[in-house]
Short mmCIF file of C-alpha atoms in Angstrom, two decimals:
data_model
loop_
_atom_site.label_atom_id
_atom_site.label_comp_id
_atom_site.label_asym_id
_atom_site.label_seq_id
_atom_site.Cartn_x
_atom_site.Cartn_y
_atom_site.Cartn_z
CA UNK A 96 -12.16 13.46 35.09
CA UNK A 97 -10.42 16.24 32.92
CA UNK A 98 -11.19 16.75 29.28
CA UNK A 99 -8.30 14.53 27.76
CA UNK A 100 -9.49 11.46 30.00
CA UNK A 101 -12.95 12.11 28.99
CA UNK A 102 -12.19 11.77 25.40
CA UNK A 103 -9.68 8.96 25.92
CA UNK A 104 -12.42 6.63 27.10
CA UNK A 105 -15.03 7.98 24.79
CA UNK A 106 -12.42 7.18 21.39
CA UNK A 107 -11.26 3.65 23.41
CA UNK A 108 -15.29 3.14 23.59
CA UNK A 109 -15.90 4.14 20.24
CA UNK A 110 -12.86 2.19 18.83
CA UNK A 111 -14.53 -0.85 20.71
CA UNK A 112 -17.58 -0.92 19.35
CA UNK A 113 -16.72 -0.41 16.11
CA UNK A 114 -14.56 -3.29 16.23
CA UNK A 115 -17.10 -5.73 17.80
CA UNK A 116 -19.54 -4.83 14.84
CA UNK A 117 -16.90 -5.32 12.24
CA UNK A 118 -15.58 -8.59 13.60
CA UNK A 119 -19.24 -9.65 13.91
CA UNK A 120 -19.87 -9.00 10.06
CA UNK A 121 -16.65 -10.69 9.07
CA UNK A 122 -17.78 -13.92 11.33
CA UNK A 123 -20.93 -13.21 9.16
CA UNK A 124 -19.25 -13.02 5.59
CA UNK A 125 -17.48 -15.90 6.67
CA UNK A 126 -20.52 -18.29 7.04
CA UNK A 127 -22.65 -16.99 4.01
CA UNK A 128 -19.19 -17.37 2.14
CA UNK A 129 -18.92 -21.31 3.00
CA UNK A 130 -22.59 -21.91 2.35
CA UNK A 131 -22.09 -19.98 -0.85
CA UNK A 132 -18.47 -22.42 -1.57
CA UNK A 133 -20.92 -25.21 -0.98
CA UNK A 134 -23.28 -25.09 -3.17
CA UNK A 135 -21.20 -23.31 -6.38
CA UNK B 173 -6.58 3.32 34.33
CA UNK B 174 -4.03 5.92 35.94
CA UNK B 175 -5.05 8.85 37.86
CA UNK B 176 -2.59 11.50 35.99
CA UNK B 177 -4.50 13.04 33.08
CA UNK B 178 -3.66 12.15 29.47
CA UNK B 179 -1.54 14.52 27.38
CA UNK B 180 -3.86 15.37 24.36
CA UNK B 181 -1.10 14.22 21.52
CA UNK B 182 -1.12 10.25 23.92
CA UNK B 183 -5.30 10.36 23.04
CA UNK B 184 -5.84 6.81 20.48
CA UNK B 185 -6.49 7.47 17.19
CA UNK B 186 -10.46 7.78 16.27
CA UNK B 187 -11.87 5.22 14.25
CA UNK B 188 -12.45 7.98 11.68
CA UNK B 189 -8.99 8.36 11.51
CA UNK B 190 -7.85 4.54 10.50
CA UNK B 191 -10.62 4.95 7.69
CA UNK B 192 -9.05 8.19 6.30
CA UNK B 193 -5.87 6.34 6.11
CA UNK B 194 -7.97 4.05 3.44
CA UNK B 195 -8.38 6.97 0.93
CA UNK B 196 -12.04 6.59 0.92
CA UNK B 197 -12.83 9.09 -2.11
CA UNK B 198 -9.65 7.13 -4.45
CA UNK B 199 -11.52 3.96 -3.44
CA UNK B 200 -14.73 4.68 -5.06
CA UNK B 201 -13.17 4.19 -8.31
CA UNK B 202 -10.98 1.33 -8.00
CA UNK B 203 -14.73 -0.53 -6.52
CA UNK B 204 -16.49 0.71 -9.57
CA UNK B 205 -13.75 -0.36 -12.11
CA UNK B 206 -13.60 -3.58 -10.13
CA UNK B 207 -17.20 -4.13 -10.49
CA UNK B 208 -17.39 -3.87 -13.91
CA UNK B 209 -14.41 -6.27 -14.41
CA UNK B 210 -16.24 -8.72 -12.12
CA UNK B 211 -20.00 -7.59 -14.22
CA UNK B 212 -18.05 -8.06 -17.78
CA UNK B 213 -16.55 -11.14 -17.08
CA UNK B 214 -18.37 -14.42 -19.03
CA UNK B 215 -18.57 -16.45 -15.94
CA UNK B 216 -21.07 -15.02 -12.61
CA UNK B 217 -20.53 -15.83 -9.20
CA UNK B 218 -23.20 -16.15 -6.63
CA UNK B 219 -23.88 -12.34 -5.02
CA UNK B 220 -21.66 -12.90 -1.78
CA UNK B 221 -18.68 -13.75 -3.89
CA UNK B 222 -19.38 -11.39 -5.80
CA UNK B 223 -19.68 -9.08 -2.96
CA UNK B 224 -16.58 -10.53 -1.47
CA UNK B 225 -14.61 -9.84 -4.88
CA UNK B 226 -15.71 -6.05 -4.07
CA UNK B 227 -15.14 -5.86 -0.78
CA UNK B 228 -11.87 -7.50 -1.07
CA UNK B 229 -10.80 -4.89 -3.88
CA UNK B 230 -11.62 -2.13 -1.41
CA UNK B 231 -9.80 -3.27 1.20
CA UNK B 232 -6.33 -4.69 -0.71
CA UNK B 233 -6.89 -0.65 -1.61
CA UNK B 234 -7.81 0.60 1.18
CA UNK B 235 -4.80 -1.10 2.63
CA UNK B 236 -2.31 0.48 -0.44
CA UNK B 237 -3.96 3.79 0.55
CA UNK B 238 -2.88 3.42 4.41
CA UNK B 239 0.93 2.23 3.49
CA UNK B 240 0.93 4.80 1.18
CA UNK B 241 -0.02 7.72 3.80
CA UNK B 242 2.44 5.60 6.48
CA UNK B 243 5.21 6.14 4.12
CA UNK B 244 4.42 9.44 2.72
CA UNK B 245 3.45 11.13 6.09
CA UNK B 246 6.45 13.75 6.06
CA UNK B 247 5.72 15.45 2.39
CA UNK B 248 1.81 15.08 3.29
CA UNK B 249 2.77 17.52 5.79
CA UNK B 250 4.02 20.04 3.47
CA UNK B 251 1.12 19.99 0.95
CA UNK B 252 -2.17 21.41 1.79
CA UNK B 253 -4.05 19.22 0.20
CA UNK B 254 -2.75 16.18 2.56
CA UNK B 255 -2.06 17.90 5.67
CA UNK B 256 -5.27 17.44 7.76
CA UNK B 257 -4.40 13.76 6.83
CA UNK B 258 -4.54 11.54 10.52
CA UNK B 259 -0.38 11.39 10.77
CA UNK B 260 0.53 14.78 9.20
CA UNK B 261 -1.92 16.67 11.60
CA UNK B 262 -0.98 14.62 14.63
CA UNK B 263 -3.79 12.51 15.06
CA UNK B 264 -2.14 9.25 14.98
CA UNK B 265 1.47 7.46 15.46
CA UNK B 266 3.23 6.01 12.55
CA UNK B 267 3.07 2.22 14.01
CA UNK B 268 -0.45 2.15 14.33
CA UNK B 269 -0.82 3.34 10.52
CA UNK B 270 1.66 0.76 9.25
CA UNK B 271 0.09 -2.13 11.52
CA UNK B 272 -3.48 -1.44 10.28
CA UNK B 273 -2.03 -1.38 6.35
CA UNK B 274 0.06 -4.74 6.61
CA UNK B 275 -3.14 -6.16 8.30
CA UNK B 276 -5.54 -5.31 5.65
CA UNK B 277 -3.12 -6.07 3.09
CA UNK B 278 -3.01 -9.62 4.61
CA UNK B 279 -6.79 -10.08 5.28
CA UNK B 280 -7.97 -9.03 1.83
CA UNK B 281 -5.38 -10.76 0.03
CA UNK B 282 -6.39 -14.09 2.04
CA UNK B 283 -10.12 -13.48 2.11
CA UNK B 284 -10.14 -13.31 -1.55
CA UNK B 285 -7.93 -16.33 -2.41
CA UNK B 286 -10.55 -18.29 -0.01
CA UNK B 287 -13.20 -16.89 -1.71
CA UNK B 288 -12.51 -16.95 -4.89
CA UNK B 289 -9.96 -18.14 -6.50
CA UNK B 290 -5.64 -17.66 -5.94
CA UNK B 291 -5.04 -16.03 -9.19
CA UNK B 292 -7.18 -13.30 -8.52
CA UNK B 293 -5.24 -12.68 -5.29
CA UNK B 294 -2.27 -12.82 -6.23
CA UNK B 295 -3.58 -10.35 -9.32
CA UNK B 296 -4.75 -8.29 -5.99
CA UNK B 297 -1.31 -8.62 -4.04
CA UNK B 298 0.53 -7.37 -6.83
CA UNK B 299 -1.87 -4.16 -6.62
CA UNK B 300 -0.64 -3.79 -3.48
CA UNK B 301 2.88 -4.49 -3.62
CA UNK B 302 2.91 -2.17 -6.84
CA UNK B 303 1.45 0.61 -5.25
CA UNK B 304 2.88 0.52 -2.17
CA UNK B 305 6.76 -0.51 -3.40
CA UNK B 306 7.28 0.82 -7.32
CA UNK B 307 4.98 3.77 -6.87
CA UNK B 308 5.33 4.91 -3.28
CA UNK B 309 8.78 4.14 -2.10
CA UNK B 310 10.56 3.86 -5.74
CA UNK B 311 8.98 6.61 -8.54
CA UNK B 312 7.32 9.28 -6.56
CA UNK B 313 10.03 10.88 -4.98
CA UNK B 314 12.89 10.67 -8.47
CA UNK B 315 10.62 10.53 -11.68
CA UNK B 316 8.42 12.92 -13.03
CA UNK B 317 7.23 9.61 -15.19
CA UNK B 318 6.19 8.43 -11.14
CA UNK B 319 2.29 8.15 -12.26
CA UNK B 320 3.08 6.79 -15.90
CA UNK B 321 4.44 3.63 -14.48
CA UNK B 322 2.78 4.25 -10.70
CA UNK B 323 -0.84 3.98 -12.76
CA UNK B 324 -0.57 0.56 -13.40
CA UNK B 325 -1.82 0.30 -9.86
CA UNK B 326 -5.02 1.72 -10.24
CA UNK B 327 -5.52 -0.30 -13.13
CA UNK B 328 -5.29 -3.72 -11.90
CA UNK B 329 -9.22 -3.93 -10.22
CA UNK B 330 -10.93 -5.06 -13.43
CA UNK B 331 -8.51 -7.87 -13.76
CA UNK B 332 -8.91 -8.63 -9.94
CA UNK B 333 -12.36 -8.88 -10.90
CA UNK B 334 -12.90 -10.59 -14.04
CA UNK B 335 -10.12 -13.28 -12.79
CA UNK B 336 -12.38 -14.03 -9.79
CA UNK B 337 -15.41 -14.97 -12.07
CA UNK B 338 -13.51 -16.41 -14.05
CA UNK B 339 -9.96 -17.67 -13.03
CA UNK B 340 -8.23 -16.56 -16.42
CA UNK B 341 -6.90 -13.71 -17.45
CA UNK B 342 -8.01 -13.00 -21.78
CA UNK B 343 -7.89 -10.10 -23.61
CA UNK B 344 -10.46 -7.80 -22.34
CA UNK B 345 -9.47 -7.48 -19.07
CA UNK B 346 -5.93 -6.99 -20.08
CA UNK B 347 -7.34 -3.91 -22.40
CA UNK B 348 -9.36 -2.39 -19.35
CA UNK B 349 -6.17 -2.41 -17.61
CA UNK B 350 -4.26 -0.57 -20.57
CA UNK B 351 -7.65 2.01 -20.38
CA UNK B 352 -7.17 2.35 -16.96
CA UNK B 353 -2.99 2.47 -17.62
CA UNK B 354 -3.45 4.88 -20.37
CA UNK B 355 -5.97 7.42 -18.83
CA UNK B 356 -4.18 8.33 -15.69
CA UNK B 357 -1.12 10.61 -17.18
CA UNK B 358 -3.91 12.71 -18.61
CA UNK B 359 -5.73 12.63 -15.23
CA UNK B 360 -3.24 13.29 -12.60
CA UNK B 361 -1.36 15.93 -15.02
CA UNK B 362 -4.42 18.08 -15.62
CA UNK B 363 -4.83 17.91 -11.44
CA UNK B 364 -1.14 18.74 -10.96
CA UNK B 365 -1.15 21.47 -13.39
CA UNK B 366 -3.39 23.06 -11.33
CA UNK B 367 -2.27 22.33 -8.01
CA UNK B 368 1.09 22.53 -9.32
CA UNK B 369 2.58 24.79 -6.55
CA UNK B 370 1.46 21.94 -3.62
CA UNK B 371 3.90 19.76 -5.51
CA UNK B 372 6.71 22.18 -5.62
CA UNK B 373 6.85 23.14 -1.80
CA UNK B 374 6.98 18.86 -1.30
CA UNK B 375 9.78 18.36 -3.85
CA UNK B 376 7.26 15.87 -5.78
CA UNK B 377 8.91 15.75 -9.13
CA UNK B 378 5.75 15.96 -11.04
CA UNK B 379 5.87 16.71 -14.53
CA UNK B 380 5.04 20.22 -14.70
CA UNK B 381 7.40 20.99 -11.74
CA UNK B 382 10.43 19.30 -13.14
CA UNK B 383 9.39 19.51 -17.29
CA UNK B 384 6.94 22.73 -16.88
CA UNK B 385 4.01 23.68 -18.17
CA UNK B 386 4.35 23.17 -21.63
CA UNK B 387 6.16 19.82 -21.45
CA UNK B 388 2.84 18.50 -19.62
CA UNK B 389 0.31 19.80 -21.53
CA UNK B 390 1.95 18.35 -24.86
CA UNK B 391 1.89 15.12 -22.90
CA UNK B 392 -1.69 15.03 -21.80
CA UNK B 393 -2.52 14.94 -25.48
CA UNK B 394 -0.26 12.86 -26.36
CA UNK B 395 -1.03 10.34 -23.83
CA UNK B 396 -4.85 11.07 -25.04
CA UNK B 397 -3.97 9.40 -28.55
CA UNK B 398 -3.22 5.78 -27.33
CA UNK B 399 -6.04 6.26 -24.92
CA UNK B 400 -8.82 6.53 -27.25
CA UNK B 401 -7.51 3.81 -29.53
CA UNK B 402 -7.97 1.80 -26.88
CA UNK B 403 -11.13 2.94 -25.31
CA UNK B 404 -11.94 1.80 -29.11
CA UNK B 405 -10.70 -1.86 -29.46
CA UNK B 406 -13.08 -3.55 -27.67
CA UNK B 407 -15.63 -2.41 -29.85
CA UNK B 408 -13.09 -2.91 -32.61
CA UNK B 409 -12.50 -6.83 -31.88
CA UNK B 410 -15.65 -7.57 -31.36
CA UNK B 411 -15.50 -7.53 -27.64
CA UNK B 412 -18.10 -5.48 -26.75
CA UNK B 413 -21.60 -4.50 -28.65
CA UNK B 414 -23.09 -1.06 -29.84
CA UNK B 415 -23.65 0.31 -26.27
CA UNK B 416 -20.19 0.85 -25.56
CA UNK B 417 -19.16 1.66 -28.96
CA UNK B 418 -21.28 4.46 -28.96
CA UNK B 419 -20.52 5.79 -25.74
CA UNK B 420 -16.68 5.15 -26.10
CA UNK B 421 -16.85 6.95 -30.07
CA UNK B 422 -18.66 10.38 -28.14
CA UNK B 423 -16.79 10.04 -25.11
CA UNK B 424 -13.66 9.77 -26.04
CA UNK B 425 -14.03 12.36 -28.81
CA UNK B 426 -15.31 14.55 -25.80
CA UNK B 427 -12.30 13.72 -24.05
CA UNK B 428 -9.81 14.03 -27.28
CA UNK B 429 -11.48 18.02 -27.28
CA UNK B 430 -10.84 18.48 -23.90
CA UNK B 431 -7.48 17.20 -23.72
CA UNK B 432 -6.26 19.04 -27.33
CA UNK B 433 -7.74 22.52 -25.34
CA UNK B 434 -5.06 21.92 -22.55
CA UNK B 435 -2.61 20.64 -24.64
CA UNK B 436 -2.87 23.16 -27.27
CA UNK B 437 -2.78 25.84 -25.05
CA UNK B 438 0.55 28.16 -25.17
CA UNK B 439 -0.19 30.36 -22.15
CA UNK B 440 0.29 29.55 -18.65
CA UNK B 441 -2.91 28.27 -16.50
CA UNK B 442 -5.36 31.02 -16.86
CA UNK B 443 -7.04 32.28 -13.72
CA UNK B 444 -8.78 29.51 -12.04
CA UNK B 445 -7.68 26.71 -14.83
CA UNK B 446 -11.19 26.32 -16.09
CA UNK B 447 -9.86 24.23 -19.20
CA UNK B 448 -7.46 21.95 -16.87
CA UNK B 449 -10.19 21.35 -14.62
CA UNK B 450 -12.75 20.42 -17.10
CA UNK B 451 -10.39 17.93 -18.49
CA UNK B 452 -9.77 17.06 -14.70
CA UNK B 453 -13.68 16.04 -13.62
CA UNK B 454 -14.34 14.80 -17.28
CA UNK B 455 -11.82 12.19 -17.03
CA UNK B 456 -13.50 10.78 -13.78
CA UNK B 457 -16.80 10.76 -15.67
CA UNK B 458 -15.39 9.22 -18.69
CA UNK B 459 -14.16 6.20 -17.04
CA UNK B 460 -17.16 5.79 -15.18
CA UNK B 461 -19.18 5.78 -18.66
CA UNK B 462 -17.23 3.71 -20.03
CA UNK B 463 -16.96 1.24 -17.69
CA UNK B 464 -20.23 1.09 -16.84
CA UNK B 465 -20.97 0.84 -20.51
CA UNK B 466 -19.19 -2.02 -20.84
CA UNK B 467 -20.31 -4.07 -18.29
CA UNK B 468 -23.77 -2.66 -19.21
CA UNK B 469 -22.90 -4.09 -22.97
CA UNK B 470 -21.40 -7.58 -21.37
CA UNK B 471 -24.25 -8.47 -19.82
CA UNK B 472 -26.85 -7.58 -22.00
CA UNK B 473 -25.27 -10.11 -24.45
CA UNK B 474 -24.61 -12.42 -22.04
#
């Protein structure tokens, strides 16, 4: 693999995982934000 | 995956990159100020609306930031200041910068409004839309008056905030906007009159390019005038208590000094602008004070 694939899949990874953790903390927000709409 | 290796400028753009595009250091102040509208406001919300208000503030900026550098990408390149930004240096297309801004715009705008309340986001949209049309694509490029009428952008948090707690709009707010208003000619004048020659190579009209030196530094203190009076009304009106009157009387008569230095002056920018810098990083300081101050004041009373 040369150097420009190498980093290609490292930023795709990177880009990934960052993603999955924000979209995980918005799910999150989303459910403490109805519980909070609830009970205000 | 193909077997032909990847030209360097094809690589995606690093997460890094798409947060650059948010203006992270600009955004620490538009939070704060936001915070404090939310803090002073009569009415509380329970901490993850609260938290929401904030993080939706960040993001509706964060999101004005990204248009802003979509739009602005070929002067960035000319100015030092802005050319390691992600599209100037190269480090990611135009498209992607534009999608991720309209997205965010969208999300924070509707995240809020869920949240909250719709007249705080439509208080938030018209951040946005302000920044992003009046400022960006209309002023910046003509008027030397571009961050006069262009501040009214940054000022709009506090009223983002209180209007969530709240869902009116009164008087306070509306004077923490004309703070916010008033104080950036002062602030972004005293920056460009030391970074002066950035603007010229990017055709920015900005006051001291187009009016020079002079012409600027009479309007930082003139600008400084209607500032402190109304740094002062709250306390004035009865608004808010002793706390921030004192630290709005000393600050702004800090600030007032400062200012009538720079705008007093009749020589060019000495070496290394010590007095327009002073003026520069006090201003930052003085609207965190005061701010914080305030909502300090608010809810003590409350």
């Amino acid at each position: 693999m040369t150097e420009p694939d190498a980093e290609f899949h490292r930023r795709r990874k990177s880009r990934a995982l960052v993603t999955a953790v924000l979209l995980g903390a918005f799910v999150l927000l989303i459910f403490f934000i109805s519980i909070a709409k609830m009970q205000h | 995956m193909t077997d032909a290796a990847i030209p360097a400028q094809e690589l995606p753009a690093d997460w890094r990159d798409f947060l650059a595009l948010t203006k992270p250091r600009v955004m620490s102040l538009v939070v704060f100020t936001g915070l404090c509208g939310l803090l002073a406001a009569p009415a509380s919300l329970p901490l993850v609306l609260g938290f929401t208000t904030v993080l939706c503030i960040a993001l509706g900026a964060g999101a004005a930031g990204a248009l802003n550098q979509w739009y602005e990408a070929d002067i960035d390149a000319l100015m030092k200041r802005t050319a390691g930004r992600p599209l100037p240096a190269g480090r990611m297309d135009r498209q992607s910068a534009l999608h991720f801004g309209v997205g965010l715009s969208f999300l924070s705008v509707i995240l809020l409004g869920l949240a909250t309340n719709w007249l705080a986001a439509a208080v938030l949209t018209g951040s946005i839309l302000f920044y992003v049309m009046i400022y960006t694509v209309w002023l910046k490029r003509r008027t030397p008056q571009n961050i006069v009428i262009g501040g009214a952008a940054g000022a709009f948090p506090p009223v983002i905030g209180w209007a969530a707690a709240t869902g009116d709009i009164t008087l306070l707010p509306v004077l923490m906007f004309a703070l916010i208003f008033l104080w950036t000619p002062p602030h972004f004048w005293a920056l460009a009159l030391f970074i002066e020659s950035d603007y010229a190579r990017a055709g920015v009209p900005m006051m001291p390019v187009v009016a020079g030196e002079r012409t600027t530094r009479v309007q930082i203190f003139l600008y400084t005038l209607p500032m402190v009076v109304c740094a002062l009304v709250p306390w004035g009106l009865g608004l808010a208590g002793a706390i921030y009157g004192v630290v709005a009387l000393i600050g702004s008569l800090i600030f007032l000094g400062f200012s009538a230095q720079v705008g007093l002056m009749r020589t060019q920018v000495a070496e290394g602008a010590k007095a327009e810098r002073r003026l520069f990083y006090y201003s930052i300081f003085y609207l965190f004070a005061l701010f914080l101050a305030l909502a300090t004041d608010r809810m003590m009373a409350a």
